[in-house]
mmCIF file of C-alpha atoms and ligand atoms in Angstrom:
data_model
loop_
_atom_site.group_PDB
_atom_site.id
_atom_site.type_symbol
_atom_site.label_atom_id
_atom_site.label_comp_id
_atom_site.label_asym_id
_atom_site.label_seq_id
_atom_site.Cartn_x
_atom_site.Cartn_y
_atom_site.Cartn_z
ATOM 1 C CA MET A 1 232.694 100.102 146.651
ATOM 2 C CA LEU A 2 233.193 102.899 149.193
ATOM 3 C CA THR A 3 230.549 103.980 151.689
ATOM 4 C CA ASP A 4 230.298 107.551 152.952
ATOM 5 C CA THR A 5 228.918 106.951 156.445
ATOM 6 C CA HIS A 6 228.490 110.641 157.283
ATOM 7 C CA THR A 7 227.608 113.263 154.699
ATOM 8 C CA HIS A 8 225.222 116.235 154.749
ATOM 9 C CA LEU A 9 224.414 116.249 151.025
ATOM 10 C CA TYR A 10 220.982 117.809 151.583
ATOM 11 C CA LEU A 11 222.466 121.162 152.709
ATOM 12 C CA LYS A 12 222.090 124.285 150.559
ATOM 13 C CA GLU A 13 225.821 124.163 149.689
ATOM 14 C CA PHE A 14 224.841 121.501 147.116
ATOM 15 C CA ASP A 15 221.686 123.135 145.755
ATOM 16 C CA ASN A 16 223.350 124.185 142.502
ATOM 17 C CA ASP A 17 224.994 120.900 141.523
ATOM 18 C CA ARG A 18 223.543 118.104 143.652
ATOM 19 C CA VAL A 19 222.952 115.705 140.749
ATOM 20 C CA GLU A 20 226.421 116.251 139.253
ATOM 21 C CA MET A 21 228.012 116.006 142.689
ATOM 22 C CA LEU A 22 226.378 112.596 143.253
ATOM 23 C CA GLU A 23 227.587 111.489 139.811
ATOM 24 C CA ARG A 24 231.166 112.503 140.666
ATOM 25 C CA ALA A 25 230.931 110.522 143.896
ATOM 26 C CA LYS A 26 229.700 107.422 142.063
ATOM 27 C CA GLU A 27 232.517 107.786 139.524
ATOM 28 C CA ALA A 28 234.972 107.906 142.436
ATOM 29 C CA GLY A 29 233.539 104.576 143.629
ATOM 30 C CA VAL A 30 231.246 105.818 146.412
ATOM 31 C CA GLY A 31 228.057 103.791 146.216
ATOM 32 C CA LYS A 32 226.200 104.611 149.399
ATOM 33 C CA PHE A 33 225.632 107.761 151.433
ATOM 34 C CA TYR A 34 224.383 107.896 155.015
ATOM 35 C CA LEU A 35 222.818 111.255 155.872
ATOM 36 C CA PRO A 36 222.924 112.369 159.525
ATOM 37 C CA ASN A 37 220.206 114.837 160.427
ATOM 38 C CA ILE A 38 220.914 118.224 162.050
ATOM 39 C CA ASP A 39 217.582 119.625 163.290
ATOM 40 C CA SER A 40 213.946 120.224 162.291
ATOM 41 C CA THR A 41 214.955 122.472 159.364
ATOM 42 C CA THR A 42 216.985 119.742 157.610
ATOM 43 C CA ILE A 43 214.493 116.865 157.789
ATOM 44 C CA GLY A 44 212.544 117.946 154.675
ATOM 45 C CA PRO A 45 215.546 118.287 152.340
ATOM 46 C CA MET A 46 217.106 115.113 153.757
ATOM 47 C CA LEU A 47 213.995 113.008 153.099
ATOM 48 C CA GLU A 48 213.727 114.525 149.620
ATOM 49 C CA MET A 49 217.210 113.188 148.853
ATOM 50 C CA GLU A 50 216.164 109.754 150.058
ATOM 51 C CA ALA A 51 213.045 109.862 147.876
ATOM 52 C CA GLY A 52 215.146 110.734 144.818
ATOM 53 C CA ASN A 53 217.842 108.129 145.584
ATOM 54 C CA PRO A 54 216.174 105.238 147.431
ATOM 55 C CA GLY A 55 218.612 102.757 148.966
ATOM 56 C CA VAL A 56 221.531 105.002 147.961
ATOM 57 C CA CYS A 57 220.975 108.065 150.174
ATOM 58 C CA VAL A 58 219.941 106.757 153.573
ATOM 59 C CA PRO A 59 218.673 109.185 156.230
ATOM 60 C CA MET A 60 219.124 109.066 159.997
ATOM 61 C CA MET A 61 217.093 110.893 162.621
ATOM 62 C CA GLY A 62 218.423 112.971 165.501
ATOM 63 C CA LEU A 63 219.179 116.412 166.922
ATOM 64 C CA HIS A 64 222.737 117.721 166.432
ATOM 65 C CA PRO A 65 224.365 119.218 169.570
ATOM 66 C CA GLY A 66 225.028 122.458 167.666
ATOM 67 C CA SER A 67 221.261 122.913 167.319
ATOM 68 C CA VAL A 68 220.538 122.380 171.025
ATOM 69 C CA LYS A 69 219.297 125.740 172.315
ATOM 70 C CA ALA A 70 216.687 126.932 174.823
ATOM 71 C CA ASN A 71 213.939 125.301 172.707
ATOM 72 C CA TYR A 72 215.644 121.904 172.573
ATOM 73 C CA GLU A 73 212.648 120.105 174.037
ATOM 74 C CA ASP A 74 210.515 121.193 171.072
ATOM 75 C CA GLU A 75 213.226 119.970 168.702
ATOM 76 C CA LEU A 76 213.437 116.654 170.540
ATOM 77 C CA SER A 77 209.697 116.120 170.298
ATOM 78 C CA ILE A 78 209.967 116.497 166.513
ATOM 79 C CA VAL A 79 212.695 113.823 166.488
ATOM 80 C CA GLU A 80 210.513 111.627 168.668
ATOM 81 C CA ALA A 81 207.526 112.119 166.347
ATOM 82 C CA TRP A 82 209.600 111.036 163.324
ATOM 83 C CA LEU A 83 210.977 108.019 165.176
ATOM 84 C CA SER A 84 207.364 107.109 165.919
ATOM 85 C CA LYS A 85 206.236 107.617 162.324
ATOM 86 C CA ARG A 86 208.720 105.581 160.252
ATOM 87 C CA PRO A 87 211.873 103.482 160.716
ATOM 88 C CA PHE A 88 215.389 104.951 160.435
ATOM 89 C CA VAL A 89 218.735 103.094 160.291
ATOM 90 C CA ALA A 90 220.401 105.149 163.038
ATOM 91 C CA ILE A 91 219.999 107.984 165.507
ATOM 92 C CA GLY A 92 222.302 110.831 164.572
ATOM 93 C CA GLU A 93 223.955 112.982 164.688
ATOM 94 C CA ILE A 94 223.872 113.394 168.439
ATOM 95 C CA GLY A 95 226.447 114.299 171.047
ATOM 96 C CA ILE A 96 228.005 117.150 172.974
ATOM 97 C CA ASP A 97 230.112 119.953 171.464
ATOM 98 C CA LEU A 98 232.081 122.191 173.799
ATOM 99 C CA TYR A 99 234.277 123.732 171.109
ATOM 100 C CA TRP A 100 232.037 126.577 169.991
ATOM 101 C CA ASP A 101 229.696 127.292 172.836
ATOM 102 C CA LYS A 102 229.253 125.970 176.371
ATOM 103 C CA THR A 103 226.041 127.927 177.112
ATOM 104 C CA PHE A 104 223.741 124.954 176.621
ATOM 105 C CA TYR A 105 225.995 122.287 178.063
ATOM 106 C CA GLU A 106 223.321 120.847 180.400
ATOM 107 C CA GLN A 107 220.743 120.864 177.601
ATOM 108 C CA GLN A 108 223.210 119.199 175.201
ATOM 109 C CA LYS A 109 223.858 116.498 177.753
ATOM 110 C CA ALA A 110 220.144 115.924 178.414
ATOM 111 C CA SER A 111 219.431 115.833 174.689
ATOM 112 C CA PHE A 112 222.209 113.304 174.081
ATOM 113 C CA ILE A 113 221.068 111.021 176.897
ATOM 114 C CA GLN A 114 217.417 111.154 175.767
ATOM 115 C CA GLN A 115 218.374 110.169 172.226
ATOM 116 C CA VAL A 116 220.606 107.338 173.454
ATOM 117 C CA GLU A 117 217.594 106.044 175.394
ATOM 118 C CA TRP A 118 215.505 106.026 172.195
ATOM 119 C CA ALA A 119 218.338 104.211 170.402
ATOM 120 C CA LYS A 120 218.275 101.554 173.111
ATOM 121 C CA VAL A 121 214.518 101.088 172.765
ATOM 122 C CA LEU A 122 214.782 100.854 168.964
ATOM 123 C CA ARG A 123 218.091 98.952 169.064
ATOM 124 C CA LEU A 124 219.567 101.445 166.618
ATOM 125 C CA PRO A 125 223.191 102.533 166.303
ATOM 126 C CA ILE A 126 224.076 106.097 167.305
ATOM 127 C CA ILE A 127 226.259 108.507 165.347
ATOM 128 C CA ILE A 128 228.198 110.631 167.819
ATOM 129 C CA HIS A 129 229.560 114.164 167.514
ATOM 130 C CA SER A 130 232.181 114.505 170.276
ATOM 131 C CA ARG A 131 234.105 117.689 169.610
ATOM 132 C CA GLU A 132 236.215 118.392 172.728
ATOM 133 C CA THR A 133 234.090 115.830 174.575
ATOM 134 C CA ILE A 134 235.409 112.350 173.733
ATOM 135 C CA ASP A 135 236.229 111.439 177.349
ATOM 136 C CA LEU A 136 232.951 112.860 178.613
ATOM 137 C CA ILE A 137 230.926 110.891 176.052
ATOM 138 C CA ILE A 138 232.853 107.688 176.792
ATOM 139 C CA GLU A 139 232.048 108.192 180.475
ATOM 140 C CA ILE A 140 228.342 108.830 179.842
ATOM 141 C CA LEU A 141 228.036 105.853 177.489
ATOM 142 C CA ALA A 142 229.829 103.524 179.893
ATOM 143 C CA GLY A 143 227.141 104.402 182.420
ATOM 144 C CA ILE A 144 224.032 104.059 180.255
ATOM 145 C CA LYS A 145 224.778 101.698 177.369
ATOM 146 C CA ASP A 146 223.169 98.286 177.164
ATOM 147 C CA GLU A 147 224.545 95.130 175.565
ATOM 148 C CA HIS A 148 223.189 96.050 172.093
ATOM 149 C CA LEU A 149 224.190 99.688 171.825
ATOM 150 C CA THR A 150 226.802 100.448 169.185
ATOM 151 C CA GLY A 151 227.597 103.221 166.753
ATOM 152 C CA ILE A 152 230.240 105.527 165.390
ATOM 153 C CA PHE A 153 232.395 108.220 166.974
ATOM 154 C CA HIS A 154 232.146 110.449 163.938
ATOM 155 C CA CYS A 155 235.201 112.463 162.813
ATOM 156 C CA PHE A 156 237.456 110.731 165.309
ATOM 157 C CA THR A 157 240.618 112.740 165.998
ATOM 158 C CA GLY A 158 241.458 111.472 169.470
ATOM 159 C CA THR A 159 244.389 109.677 171.040
ATOM 160 C CA PRO A 160 245.314 105.982 170.737
ATOM 161 C CA GLN A 161 244.062 105.479 174.284
ATOM 162 C CA GLN A 162 240.687 107.039 173.476
ATOM 163 C CA ALA A 163 240.471 104.848 170.373
ATOM 164 C CA GLU A 164 241.067 101.801 172.528
ATOM 165 C CA GLU A 165 238.372 102.813 175.007
ATOM 166 C CA ILE A 166 235.877 103.435 172.214
ATOM 167 C CA ILE A 167 236.584 100.030 170.702
ATOM 168 C CA SER A 168 236.235 98.286 174.035
ATOM 169 C CA LEU A 169 232.848 99.989 174.474
ATOM 170 C CA GLY A 170 231.839 98.211 171.247
ATOM 171 C CA PHE A 171 231.897 101.309 169.049
ATOM 172 C CA PHE A 172 233.511 102.200 165.718
ATOM 173 C CA LEU A 173 235.673 105.137 164.599
ATOM 174 C CA GLY A 174 234.591 107.378 161.742
ATOM 175 C CA ILE A 175 237.685 108.544 159.855
ATOM 176 C CA GLY A 176 237.498 111.471 157.464
ATOM 177 C CA GLY A 177 239.469 114.267 155.818
ATOM 178 C CA VAL A 178 241.579 115.017 158.900
ATOM 179 C CA LEU A 179 243.531 111.840 158.067
ATOM 180 C CA THR A 180 244.988 113.665 155.059
ATOM 181 C CA PHE A 181 246.099 116.738 157.038
ATOM 182 C CA LYS A 182 249.798 117.115 157.705
ATOM 183 C CA ASN A 183 250.677 117.384 161.413
ATOM 184 C CA ALA A 184 247.228 116.300 162.624
ATOM 185 C CA GLY A 185 248.827 113.175 164.090
ATOM 186 C CA LEU A 186 245.774 111.091 163.240
ATOM 187 C CA ASP A 187 247.839 109.033 160.782
ATOM 188 C CA LYS A 188 249.952 107.590 163.601
ATOM 189 C CA THR A 189 246.879 106.754 165.684
ATOM 190 C CA VAL A 190 244.984 105.178 162.801
ATOM 191 C CA LYS A 191 247.916 102.916 161.909
ATOM 192 C CA ASP A 192 247.259 100.949 165.091
ATOM 193 C CA ILE A 193 243.464 100.896 164.948
ATOM 194 C CA PRO A 194 242.227 97.549 163.618
ATOM 195 C CA LEU A 195 240.571 97.923 160.213
ATOM 196 C CA ASP A 196 237.475 96.104 161.422
ATOM 197 C CA ARG A 197 236.706 99.106 163.685
ATOM 198 C CA ILE A 198 237.040 101.838 161.044
ATOM 199 C CA VAL A 199 234.413 103.382 158.784
ATOM 200 C CA LEU A 200 235.023 106.191 156.298
ATOM 201 C CA GLU A 201 233.194 109.499 156.091
ATOM 202 C CA THR A 202 233.484 112.951 154.536
ATOM 203 C CA ASP A 203 231.222 115.092 156.766
ATOM 204 C CA ALA A 204 230.637 117.040 153.528
ATOM 205 C CA PRO A 205 230.412 119.985 153.006
ATOM 206 C CA TYR A 206 232.874 120.333 155.935
ATOM 207 C CA LEU A 207 236.368 118.986 156.699
ATOM 208 C CA THR A 208 237.645 118.911 153.132
ATOM 209 C CA PRO A 209 240.682 116.649 152.656
ATOM 210 C CA THR A 210 244.032 117.683 151.178
ATOM 211 C CA PRO A 211 244.541 118.871 148.388
ATOM 212 C CA HIS A 212 241.118 120.561 148.321
ATOM 213 C CA ARG A 213 241.323 122.202 151.769
ATOM 214 C CA GLY A 214 239.572 125.549 151.921
ATOM 215 C CA LYS A 215 236.956 124.489 149.365
ATOM 216 C CA ARG A 216 233.622 122.757 149.814
ATOM 217 C CA ASN A 217 233.895 119.065 150.644
ATOM 218 C CA GLU A 218 231.884 116.483 148.685
ATOM 219 C CA SER A 219 231.502 112.721 148.818
ATOM 220 C CA ALA A 220 233.755 112.101 145.781
ATOM 221 C CA TYR A 221 236.666 113.118 148.008
ATOM 222 C CA LEU A 222 236.061 110.069 150.192
ATOM 223 C CA LYS A 223 238.439 108.302 147.839
ATOM 224 C CA LEU A 224 241.294 110.554 149.059
ATOM 225 C CA VAL A 225 240.665 109.418 152.631
ATOM 226 C CA ALA A 226 240.505 105.770 151.540
ATOM 227 C CA GLU A 227 243.767 106.120 149.597
ATOM 228 C CA ARG A 228 245.532 107.639 152.599
ATOM 229 C CA LEU A 229 244.243 104.840 154.818
ATOM 230 C CA SER A 230 245.336 102.158 152.377
ATOM 231 C CA SER A 231 248.862 103.577 152.211
ATOM 232 C CA LEU A 232 249.048 103.796 156.031
ATOM 233 C CA LYS A 233 247.882 100.200 156.326
ATOM 234 C CA ASN A 234 249.978 98.941 153.400
ATOM 235 C CA MET A 235 246.884 97.508 151.795
ATOM 236 C CA GLU A 236 245.223 97.725 148.413
ATOM 237 C CA LEU A 237 242.562 100.405 148.047
ATOM 238 C CA GLU A 238 240.027 97.718 147.111
ATOM 239 C CA GLU A 239 240.724 95.845 150.314
ATOM 240 C CA VAL A 240 240.212 98.978 152.436
ATOM 241 C CA ALA A 241 237.032 99.834 150.530
ATOM 242 C CA ALA A 242 235.579 96.354 150.982
ATOM 243 C CA ALA A 243 236.455 96.178 154.684
ATOM 244 C CA THR A 244 235.137 99.628 155.627
ATOM 245 C CA THR A 245 231.958 99.134 153.596
ATOM 246 C CA ALA A 246 231.395 95.785 155.316
ATOM 247 C CA ASN A 247 231.810 97.523 158.694
ATOM 248 C CA ALA A 248 229.216 100.135 157.701
ATOM 249 C CA GLU A 249 226.770 97.423 156.644
ATOM 250 C CA LYS A 250 227.311 95.689 159.953
ATOM 251 C CA ILE A 251 226.596 98.841 161.950
ATOM 252 C CA PHE A 252 223.590 100.079 160.014
ATOM 253 C CA GLN A 253 221.963 96.703 159.460
ATOM 254 C CA LYS A 254 222.797 95.128 162.733
ATOM 255 C CA ASN A 255 219.217 94.262 163.538
ATOM 256 C CA PRO A 256 217.244 94.708 160.321
ATOM 257 C CA ALA A 257 214.237 92.944 161.783
ATOM 258 C CA SER A 258 214.146 95.455 164.593
ATOM 259 C CA TYR A 259 213.917 98.539 162.382
ATOM 260 C CA THR A 260 210.774 99.721 164.005
ATOM 261 C CA THR A 261 209.214 102.840 165.447
ATOM 262 C CA LEU A 262 208.857 104.244 168.955
HETATM 263 NI NI1 NI B 301 228.164 115.962 160.617
#
């Protein structure tokens, strides 16, 4: 069984065929879907998906760096209220994105650090968005992490050295559709990353793998990423599926007894 550790299936891009899309994913061997939150507008649809697919679609709670604006403190208090109301398996997706817009850099940083602090209190893993900011995030985490903190650098596209630093911090690498892109160079990096530090993800509806590039991504395409990884590692698809799913279980159920509220 494959596990999609990062997929935004609650977004409006799936409103017309959500049930069929989930069926296609299951037929492709994807049995579990972890849903990272974006901001206060996505919580309702995300929790609706959980209610319709309990134990299969699993929500996280957090504020995405792309949604950190002047009102970020209001958004953070909504995250805090949810973390106080019911347990979640992870805090995500959180991070710093300097690709699109640097206007709210300080606010993004403050928001990331606040959410890491909540993750430490709750002993939850964090799901990190680090576009153009891998080194910065590694530096911040090295300064504030405790012995329990772990998580995933989602959509990892960094260098072998960055991969090594992430692993030595105790974190995992989320590998998605970019692995199937020609000339991305991620294939060479991933070859040397130990399989016990890799989880698979689609980031649907974004980052569609080859040969569907340019179209909407969906969780069924996770199989294309898994196939590419198994050929790079010279392993059977089943072996890659079992190992990456086991890694996901380890991350998200690290401290089941401690799934608690703020
Ligand atoms: Ni995402």
